[in-house]
Amino acid sequence: MVTRRLVRVADAVQLTVVLIVLALPIAWTFLSAFKPRTEVAAIPPRLLFTPTLDNFIELFSRNDFLHNTLNSLIVSSGSTLLGLVLGVPAAFAVAWHRMSWPATATLFARMAPGTLFLLPWLLMFSKVGLVGGYTVLILTHAVITLPIVIWVLLPYFETLPRELVESAQIDGARQDQILRMVVLPIAMPGVVVASILSFVFSWNYFLFALVLSGVETKTAIVASFNFIGEGVTNWGALMAAAVIIALPPLILTLLIQRKLVGGLSAGAVKG
Amino acid sequence: MLRTQTLPSYSDAVAAKATEAAGAGGFNTSLAGNSFRWMAAPALLFAGTMIAFPFGYAVWLALSDVQLGSAPRFTGLDNFHRMLADPEFWNGLRLTLLLYVVSLSLQLVIGTWLGLLLARFQSARGLVRTVMVSPFMLPPVVVGMMAIVILDPSFGIANWLLSQLGLPPALWLSNPDTVMFTIAALDTWQWTPFVALIVMGGYLSLPHDVFESAEMDGAHGWTRFRYVTLPLLGPTLITAAVLRSVDILRFFDIIYLTTQGGPGTASTTLNILAYRRGFEFSELGYASAIMVTLSAIVFGSVLMFARLRRAVAW
């Protein structure tokens, strides 16, 4: 009994250390964002300070950061929607007919480095004059969201009772009706997980917008990168930007924590 | 070939299910009007336009001399010959593999330890999970921004902590000898919790009577871990390794944000090198050759793990 208790205490101590190591940098970033400008880079670091919103005010007033954040929202929502529109029917067809090629194709997209596609995309989309617009960003980010949607939904559709669909067919339902009224409601929990993961990964993605966005469509992440490139030493504003970008993924994933790891490793377990 | 190699269990399952359906004389999927195949068509069209065609295009660019403003000229393997003679390529390959080995081993070792710890410790699960999930849900760009501020040689809190411990300050991201290790540490900080959660899930789904009988046979501590737990966790660890390999080999955001490949070329991995060649020097053909090579390395590592998975299957 004594050893068991000792093990438990040792476990608790180790886990606490790990949690501190994981949480501290994030906590430090959030604290810094609310520090007065002169104290952000103070040595020794100050833990006690009067919180202020100055960094956020400066971020949004001096820069176009509000516009950048809206761009990020447009691109992430657009690509999530496109991923769902293409991915939900595809995942159902794949699961129903036990096809294997679409899964392979999207797995390929998940494995190849983004830089590989970037040059061809740049050449393709500049031919049709789309570079710098929302369309190209939504289309390219859908390359990230579509595999997520398909892989997250496949297990849901694979366990769908076939009789349900078959009896709807006997009742004379059209195929799109079957998809909307029979299949989707059952897979709804999966659709929620797929949407949140798609949104978060599209929101977090840097490389495609770095090359393909224009002045008007620059996402919040690319805009923050530019602050650093301009040698902005205003750490307060930088940390405020980090907080604004970090909040949506952190909050959204709170909703699906339990399903998160399964969703992210979907596909790899099978592949 | 790719299908059968990378998706063995999936295609096996497909085949098994198909036989099962046929054997039961079940649902006839070929009946006109009963096929849902067309529903995959839009996604297929999209994948063809946005993935397959650009991939072919990239391969073709890699085999061409491309100057902006004039038509590309087919030059065969010239770009690859140039690549093999380019010290920057070998430097990039070395750094890519260094990051791969260091990051992946750190994440698997710490992740296994942490995952088993999590499986034993079941209190405050909500809080623990929230903290565990947060790092890998952060955009890598935010991790880079945090690194710039926290690891700043003069004003960062990291060096202040070192000085409190009586240690000399470190040049985290500006020392060419250690910069790759700093970057590996950043990725390890961000993704080890993910590996740990996979390991925890894998461990908790194992048949627990195995552990009880091992315990009765006198296998404790390290012996139990080495001869019972670890072999049983094999498939789980390979899943984690595949997921992490793919991301680590094409690691880009944090390097580009914090060091842009520097100091000098001390953190110019293949992905960074290819990006700079393509978008900063407009050497489209040469950059594509590097990117195609990097893709081959990624696929190669996935194939390797697919084989290893069959070896450790139980």
XYZ file of C-alpha atoms in Angstrom:
585
model
C 0.000 0.000 0.000
C 2.793 2.381 0.922
C 4.577 1.783 -2.374
C 1.379 2.303 -4.289
C 0.904 5.656 -2.598
C 4.489 6.623 -3.240
C 4.068 5.789 -6.937
C 0.968 7.938 -7.027
C 2.739 10.916 -5.480
C 5.695 10.453 -7.848
C 3.274 10.346 -10.810
C 1.556 13.506 -9.653
C 4.862 15.334 -9.287
C 6.090 14.289 -12.743
C 2.816 15.188 -14.395
C 2.755 18.572 -12.692
C 6.225 19.351 -14.010
C 5.147 18.379 -17.549
C 1.991 20.466 -17.372
C 3.970 23.491 -16.181
C 6.469 23.113 -19.024
C 3.591 22.918 -21.508
C 1.474 25.709 -20.063
C 4.111 28.225 -19.043
C 5.105 29.541 -22.499
C 1.438 29.948 -23.446
C 0.630 31.657 -20.160
C 3.656 33.914 -20.609
C 2.442 34.931 -24.082
C -1.021 35.773 -22.807
C 0.416 37.727 -19.845
C 2.779 39.681 -22.089
C -0.071 40.714 -24.356
C -1.715 42.531 -21.444
C 1.434 44.173 -20.113
C 2.168 47.881 -20.483
C 4.509 48.406 -23.405
C 7.539 49.272 -21.304
C 7.267 46.140 -19.194
C 6.971 43.464 -21.888
C 10.731 43.121 -22.274
C 11.669 44.058 -18.718
C 14.478 42.106 -17.063
C 13.919 40.763 -14.470
C 10.465 39.846 -15.803
C 7.562 41.339 -13.930
C 4.759 39.116 -12.788
C 2.830 41.921 -11.116
C 1.629 44.678 -13.393
C -1.481 46.676 -14.203
C -3.152 44.871 -17.102
C -3.852 47.051 -20.096
C -5.415 46.657 -23.522
C -2.932 49.100 -25.083
C -1.194 46.364 -27.097
C -4.468 45.275 -28.667
C -5.519 48.864 -29.340
C -2.209 49.536 -31.022
C -2.419 46.297 -33.019
C -5.852 47.083 -34.384
C -5.412 50.820 -34.894
C -1.917 51.044 -36.352
C -2.246 48.023 -38.580
C -4.907 46.440 -40.692
C -5.076 43.560 -38.286
C -8.848 43.560 -37.986
C -9.055 43.233 -41.755
C -6.446 40.439 -41.675
C -8.417 38.603 -39.019
C -11.570 38.879 -41.120
C -9.610 37.504 -44.092
C -8.560 34.540 -41.986
C -12.190 33.983 -41.037
C -13.339 34.143 -44.654
C -10.654 31.755 -45.875
C -11.073 29.259 -43.034
C -14.875 29.221 -43.209
C -14.846 29.088 -46.999
C -12.394 26.212 -47.176
C -14.195 24.324 -44.402
C -17.467 24.694 -46.274
C -15.897 23.616 -49.554
C -14.245 20.678 -47.796
C -17.621 19.585 -46.422
C -19.507 20.049 -49.699
C -16.941 17.933 -51.556
C -15.981 15.614 -48.723
C -19.293 14.520 -47.183
C -20.758 12.930 -50.346
C -17.340 11.583 -51.292
C -16.805 9.975 -47.897
C -20.249 8.388 -48.102
C -19.657 7.028 -51.599
C -16.249 5.727 -50.566
C -17.611 4.019 -47.461
C -20.683 2.608 -49.221
C -18.858 1.172 -52.202
C -15.678 0.415 -50.256
C -13.599 2.321 -52.746
C -9.998 2.839 -51.854
C -8.552 5.258 -54.386
C -10.002 8.518 -53.014
C -8.549 7.769 -49.624
C -5.168 7.159 -51.192
C -5.385 10.368 -53.209
C -6.175 12.505 -50.203
C -3.578 10.727 -48.110
C -1.116 11.708 -50.800
C -2.144 15.337 -50.363
C -1.595 14.976 -46.648
C 1.898 13.579 -47.096
C 3.346 15.757 -49.836
C 5.108 18.949 -48.725
C 3.017 22.057 -49.368
C 5.916 23.658 -51.191
C 5.612 20.980 -53.887
C 2.199 22.229 -54.981
C 2.906 25.873 -54.450
C 4.911 26.626 -57.594
C 2.464 24.870 -59.940
C -0.441 26.592 -58.205
C 1.232 29.960 -58.540
C 1.725 29.390 -62.285
C -1.777 27.915 -62.772
C -3.641 30.575 -60.862
C -1.691 33.508 -62.227
C -2.706 32.319 -65.719
C -6.356 32.753 -64.786
C -5.687 35.918 -62.784
C -6.816 34.536 -59.443
C -3.633 35.040 -57.411
C -4.195 37.426 -54.520
C -7.935 36.780 -54.287
C -10.034 34.865 -51.797
C -10.864 32.166 -54.360
C -7.323 30.874 -54.635
C -6.883 30.862 -50.850
C -10.135 28.983 -50.285
C -9.316 26.463 -53.030
C -5.801 25.793 -51.779
C -6.852 25.576 -48.139
C -9.517 23.069 -49.187
C -6.612 20.780 -50.092
C -6.033 20.692 -46.324
C -9.668 20.469 -45.257
C -10.901 17.849 -47.758
C -8.673 14.996 -46.499
C -9.624 15.849 -42.907
C -13.342 15.692 -43.746
C -13.043 12.405 -45.641
C -10.858 10.645 -43.079
C -12.845 11.805 -40.068
C -16.180 10.819 -41.641
C -15.223 7.425 -43.087
C -15.539 5.531 -39.777
C -18.971 7.079 -39.170
C -20.238 6.055 -42.591
C -18.651 2.619 -42.408
C -20.644 1.739 -39.310
C -23.888 3.050 -40.797
C -26.482 0.251 -40.924
C -26.919 -0.566 -44.615
C -30.591 -1.436 -44.121
C -31.319 2.197 -43.288
C -30.201 3.373 -46.723
C -31.692 0.375 -48.494
C -35.131 0.857 -46.994
C -35.034 4.545 -47.903
C -34.237 3.458 -51.460
C -37.194 1.070 -51.465
C -39.378 3.932 -50.232
C -38.314 5.761 -53.379
C -36.115 8.446 -51.854
C -33.787 10.220 -54.255
C -30.063 9.785 -53.626
C -29.501 13.373 -52.516
C -32.469 13.001 -50.133
C -30.943 9.857 -48.691
C -27.698 11.697 -48.117
C -29.336 14.704 -46.496
C -32.117 13.053 -44.517
C -30.836 9.586 -43.654
C -27.069 9.605 -43.704
C -26.138 13.097 -42.523
C -28.155 13.127 -39.280
C -26.456 9.927 -38.165
C -23.012 11.222 -39.043
C -23.634 14.650 -37.491
C -21.195 14.213 -34.574
C -18.530 13.351 -37.136
C -19.443 16.366 -39.241
C -18.969 18.618 -36.209
C -15.527 17.162 -35.476
C -14.566 17.372 -39.151
C -15.723 21.004 -39.404
C -13.853 22.124 -36.314
C -10.642 20.339 -37.286
C -10.886 21.699 -40.833
C -11.459 25.229 -39.612
C -8.579 25.064 -37.144
C -6.099 23.587 -39.606
C -7.074 26.042 -42.298
C -6.824 28.904 -39.804
C -3.384 27.730 -38.645
C -1.971 27.192 -42.127
C 0.745 29.609 -43.128
C 2.541 28.618 -46.316
C -0.169 28.881 -48.979
C -1.364 32.334 -47.916
C 2.252 33.472 -47.575
C 2.675 33.105 -51.333
C -0.816 33.332 -52.774
C -2.516 36.103 -50.777
C -2.552 39.719 -51.853
C -2.445 42.975 -49.878
C -6.216 42.885 -49.497
C -6.540 39.207 -48.637
C -3.578 38.763 -46.291
C -4.498 36.464 -43.415
C -3.760 37.272 -39.764
C -0.977 34.710 -39.693
C 0.785 36.134 -42.734
C 0.335 39.661 -41.361
C 2.017 38.636 -38.086
C 4.861 37.132 -40.053
C 5.273 40.452 -41.816
C 5.495 42.312 -38.478
C 8.474 40.157 -37.608
C 9.974 40.639 -41.063
C 9.719 44.399 -40.675
C 11.826 44.024 -37.553
C 9.035 45.240 -35.299
C 10.493 45.190 -31.810
C 7.158 46.030 -30.271
C 6.749 42.755 -28.456
C 3.518 43.865 -26.820
C 1.730 44.167 -30.146
C 3.372 40.967 -31.362
C 2.101 39.042 -28.346
C -1.343 40.605 -28.761
C -1.359 39.313 -32.346
C -0.280 35.877 -31.107
C -3.186 35.851 -28.651
C -5.733 36.856 -31.312
C -4.499 34.110 -33.660
C -4.241 31.478 -30.932
C -7.678 31.988 -29.392
C -9.949 30.488 -32.099
C -8.107 27.143 -32.287
C -7.764 26.922 -28.504
C -11.449 27.666 -27.883
C -12.795 25.546 -30.730
C -10.820 22.476 -29.754
C -12.132 22.711 -26.196
C -15.426 21.575 -27.721
C -14.056 18.380 -29.224
C -11.138 17.500 -26.941
C -12.172 13.893 -26.534
C -12.393 13.320 -30.279
C -9.359 15.399 -31.140
C -6.594 12.812 -31.166
C -8.755 10.251 -32.971
C -9.649 12.870 -35.577
C -6.046 13.887 -36.136
C -4.770 10.364 -36.480
C -7.690 9.200 -38.626
C -6.300 7.639 -41.761
C -2.915 6.876 -40.314
C -4.381 4.125 -38.175
C -5.671 2.481 -41.292
C -2.964 3.541 -43.702
C 1.374 0.529 -56.037
C 1.041 3.328 -53.572
C -2.330 1.971 -52.545
C -1.234 -1.521 -51.779
C 1.940 -0.353 -50.113
C 0.642 2.375 -47.854
C -2.831 1.107 -47.158
C -2.385 -2.584 -46.549
C -4.931 -2.910 -43.769
C -7.414 -0.673 -45.526
C -7.371 -2.566 -48.796
C -7.422 -5.843 -46.891
C -10.517 -4.647 -45.113
C -12.049 -3.583 -48.419
C -11.396 -6.981 -49.933
C -12.704 -8.778 -46.854
C -15.875 -6.727 -46.796
C -16.451 -7.237 -50.510
C -16.154 -11.009 -50.170
C -18.429 -10.929 -47.183
C -21.085 -8.969 -49.081
C -20.831 -11.263 -52.102
C -20.967 -14.376 -49.937
C -24.101 -13.219 -48.183
C -25.632 -12.524 -51.575
C -26.188 -9.099 -50.083
C -26.734 -5.663 -51.475
C -26.013 -5.447 -55.181
C -24.089 -2.238 -55.638
C -24.017 -2.437 -59.414
C -27.780 -2.040 -59.792
C -28.477 1.076 -61.860
C -29.781 3.875 -59.671
C -28.373 2.291 -56.587
C -24.848 3.463 -57.124
C -23.590 6.359 -55.055
C -20.296 6.448 -56.905
C -21.101 9.749 -58.594
C -21.059 11.424 -55.199
C -17.294 11.075 -55.138
C -16.954 12.743 -58.533
C -16.733 16.387 -57.378
C -14.064 15.535 -54.815
C -12.225 13.515 -57.454
C -12.382 16.398 -59.909
C -11.072 18.719 -57.220
C -8.272 16.341 -56.261
C -7.358 15.961 -59.928
C -7.141 19.712 -60.495
C -5.574 20.747 -57.217
C -3.390 17.752 -56.344
C -2.708 15.339 -59.213
C -2.235 17.890 -61.989
C 0.020 20.195 -59.909
C 2.046 17.174 -58.849
C 2.610 16.201 -62.486
C 3.336 19.838 -63.267
C 5.944 19.947 -60.491
C 7.646 16.833 -61.826
C 7.682 18.357 -65.300
C 9.117 21.628 -63.927
C 11.793 19.598 -62.171
C 12.788 18.214 -65.574
C 12.859 21.621 -67.239
C 14.777 24.835 -67.370
C 12.240 27.491 -66.424
C 12.998 31.173 -66.842
C 10.256 33.600 -65.963
C 8.810 35.164 -69.105
C 9.909 32.446 -71.512
C 8.589 28.965 -72.198
C 10.056 26.145 -70.073
C 12.599 23.984 -71.890
C 12.862 20.257 -71.239
C 16.311 19.473 -69.898
C 15.910 15.962 -68.530
C 17.735 15.277 -65.317
C 19.880 18.433 -65.424
C 18.275 19.919 -62.310
C 18.884 16.705 -60.408
C 22.526 16.606 -61.542
C 22.925 20.176 -60.356
C 21.267 19.256 -57.078
C 23.649 16.365 -56.425
C 26.588 18.705 -56.969
C 25.166 21.462 -54.769
C 26.635 21.630 -51.244
C 23.493 23.487 -50.100
C 21.407 20.463 -51.054
C 23.587 18.106 -49.019
C 23.569 20.577 -46.145
C 19.767 20.725 -46.372
C 19.480 16.960 -46.515
C 21.750 16.611 -43.489
C 19.722 19.168 -41.493
C 16.408 17.598 -42.547
C 17.551 14.172 -41.396
C 19.089 15.598 -38.209
C 15.797 17.283 -37.319
C 13.945 14.104 -38.242
C 16.025 11.810 -36.057
C 16.322 14.161 -33.069
C 12.688 15.327 -33.052
C 11.136 11.959 -33.763
C 13.161 10.075 -31.142
C 12.575 12.731 -28.495
C 8.851 12.747 -29.186
C 8.499 8.967 -29.210
C 10.567 8.420 -26.062
C 9.090 11.259 -24.009
C 5.658 10.593 -25.500
C 5.730 6.940 -24.430
C 6.827 7.838 -20.913
C 4.220 10.597 -20.670
C 1.472 8.493 -22.245
C 1.942 5.683 -19.732
C 2.058 8.257 -16.946
C -1.253 9.680 -18.159
C -2.775 6.205 -18.337
C -1.865 5.579 -14.671
C -2.935 8.986 -13.460
C -6.643 9.478 -13.923
C -7.379 12.514 -11.704
C -8.185 16.013 -12.986
C -8.549 14.622 -16.486
C -10.327 17.661 -17.918
C -7.587 20.047 -16.849
C -4.814 17.660 -17.875
C -6.342 17.149 -21.308
C -6.824 20.874 -21.876
C -3.181 21.602 -21.112
C -1.994 18.618 -23.173
C -4.013 19.583 -26.231
C -3.195 23.300 -26.255
C 0.375 23.201 -27.632
C -0.424 21.230 -30.767
C -3.554 23.207 -31.520
C -1.577 26.441 -31.595
C -0.653 27.652 -35.081
C 3.059 26.877 -35.605
C 3.446 30.560 -36.436
C 2.344 31.436 -32.895
C 4.882 28.971 -31.499
C 7.484 30.776 -33.598
C 6.374 34.182 -32.286
C 6.539 32.866 -28.721
C 10.011 31.479 -29.389
C 11.263 34.818 -30.703
C 10.152 36.605 -27.543
C 10.941 33.922 -24.957
C 14.302 32.886 -26.435
C 15.610 36.396 -27.117
C 19.255 36.382 -25.951
C 19.037 39.625 -23.947
C 15.383 40.186 -23.073
C 13.905 36.697 -23.169
C 12.674 34.959 -20.069
C 14.537 31.739 -20.980
C 17.973 33.258 -20.492
C 16.799 35.057 -17.363
C 15.756 31.689 -15.918
C 19.170 30.267 -16.852
C 20.897 33.161 -15.099
C 18.810 32.533 -11.972
C 20.113 28.973 -12.004
C 23.632 30.273 -12.332
C 23.974 29.068 -15.935
C 25.463 31.089 -18.800
C 23.014 32.577 -21.343
C 22.345 30.616 -24.547
C 22.083 31.916 -28.120
C 19.083 29.702 -28.796
C 18.279 30.587 -32.374
C 21.432 32.451 -33.392
C 24.116 29.866 -32.663
C 24.719 27.890 -35.882
C 25.872 24.833 -33.916
C 22.752 24.512 -31.804
C 19.980 26.163 -33.809
C 18.619 22.847 -35.166
C 18.404 21.481 -31.637
C 16.455 24.534 -30.516
C 14.078 23.998 -33.437
C 13.780 20.297 -32.602
C 12.996 21.292 -29.015
C 10.234 23.650 -30.197
C 8.590 20.900 -32.264
C 9.036 18.469 -29.391
C 7.369 20.900 -27.002
C 4.465 21.315 -29.410
C 3.847 17.691 -30.495
C 4.997 15.358 -27.705
C 1.621 15.760 -25.937
C -0.052 14.485 -29.115
C 2.167 11.395 -29.169
C 1.492 10.917 -25.447
C -2.280 11.025 -25.960
C -2.019 8.444 -28.774
C 0.099 6.211 -26.526
C -2.343 6.640 -23.647
C -5.258 5.665 -25.887
C -3.349 2.679 -27.242
C -2.344 1.501 -23.786
C -5.833 1.799 -22.325
C -7.255 -0.282 -25.173
C -4.827 -3.168 -24.565
C -6.169 -6.404 -23.031
C -5.376 -5.977 -19.365
C -5.297 -9.621 -18.375
C -1.978 -9.771 -20.213
C -0.497 -7.372 -17.691
C -1.985 -9.255 -14.788
C -0.514 -12.574 -15.896
C 2.834 -10.889 -16.632
C 2.702 -9.500 -13.112
C 1.992 -12.962 -11.702
C 4.889 -14.392 -13.696
C 7.056 -11.906 -11.876
C 7.520 -9.324 -14.625
C 7.706 -5.927 -12.946
C 9.045 -2.500 -13.728
C 11.492 -2.402 -16.586
C 11.110 -6.092 -17.508
C 7.363 -5.685 -17.822
C 7.783 -2.513 -19.894
C 10.448 -3.991 -22.167
C 8.902 -7.415 -22.799
C 5.165 -6.820 -22.425
C 4.102 -3.179 -22.732
C 6.460 -2.024 -25.466
C 5.784 -4.887 -27.930
C 2.047 -4.489 -27.407
C 2.333 -0.750 -28.030
C 4.273 -1.324 -31.274
C 1.432 -0.626 -33.714
C 0.357 2.454 -31.722
C 3.883 3.853 -31.725
C 4.170 3.305 -35.464
C 0.960 5.222 -36.056
C 2.392 8.089 -34.037
C 5.715 7.820 -35.854
C 4.073 7.992 -39.283
C 2.074 11.081 -38.361
C 5.075 12.846 -36.868
C 7.502 11.835 -39.655
C 5.381 13.406 -42.329
C 5.152 16.678 -40.416
C 8.778 16.808 -39.311
C 10.203 16.093 -42.766
C 8.229 18.966 -44.264
C 8.721 21.204 -41.257
C 8.563 24.795 -42.448
C 6.623 27.432 -40.516
C 8.660 27.733 -37.324
C 12.018 27.743 -39.134
C 10.888 30.281 -41.697
C 9.487 32.508 -38.978
C 12.329 32.392 -36.479
C 15.555 31.976 -38.459
C 14.584 31.928 -42.159
C 17.139 29.175 -42.536
C 19.932 30.984 -40.730
C 22.247 31.895 -39.211
C 23.927 31.459 -42.588
C 22.505 28.170 -43.791
C 22.573 26.505 -40.369
C 18.836 25.775 -40.417
C 18.185 25.677 -44.173
C 16.441 22.306 -44.348
C 15.379 20.935 -47.735
C 11.931 22.467 -47.471
C 13.341 25.905 -46.632
C 15.976 25.571 -49.369
C 13.353 24.607 -51.951
C 11.129 27.496 -50.909
C 13.939 30.039 -51.133
C 15.145 28.726 -54.501
C 11.627 28.823 -55.886
C 10.183 31.988 -54.455
C 13.164 34.166 -53.635
C 15.452 33.235 -56.536
C 12.706 32.217 -59.016
C 14.612 29.069 -59.965
C 11.404 27.173 -60.580
C 12.948 24.099 -62.163
C 15.689 23.647 -59.607
C 13.332 24.290 -56.685
C 10.895 21.708 -58.064
C 13.679 19.133 -58.303
C 14.425 19.629 -54.593
C 10.729 19.463 -53.708
C 10.216 16.261 -55.700
C 13.215 14.762 -53.890
C 11.843 15.808 -50.515
C 8.446 14.300 -51.391
C 10.199 11.045 -52.279
C 11.887 11.080 -48.872
C 8.532 11.611 -47.133
C 6.877 8.772 -49.079
C 9.886 6.589 -48.442
C 9.634 7.078 -44.701
C 5.893 6.324 -44.748
C 6.522 3.125 -46.732
C 9.240 2.142 -44.296
C 6.827 2.459 -41.377
C 4.116 0.579 -43.299
C 6.541 -2.372 -43.544
C 7.576 -2.016 -39.946
C 3.922 -2.059 -38.936
C 3.463 -5.464 -40.486
C 6.582 -6.637 -38.664
C 5.313 -5.582 -35.245
C 1.670 -6.562 -35.765
C 0.299 -8.923 -33.147
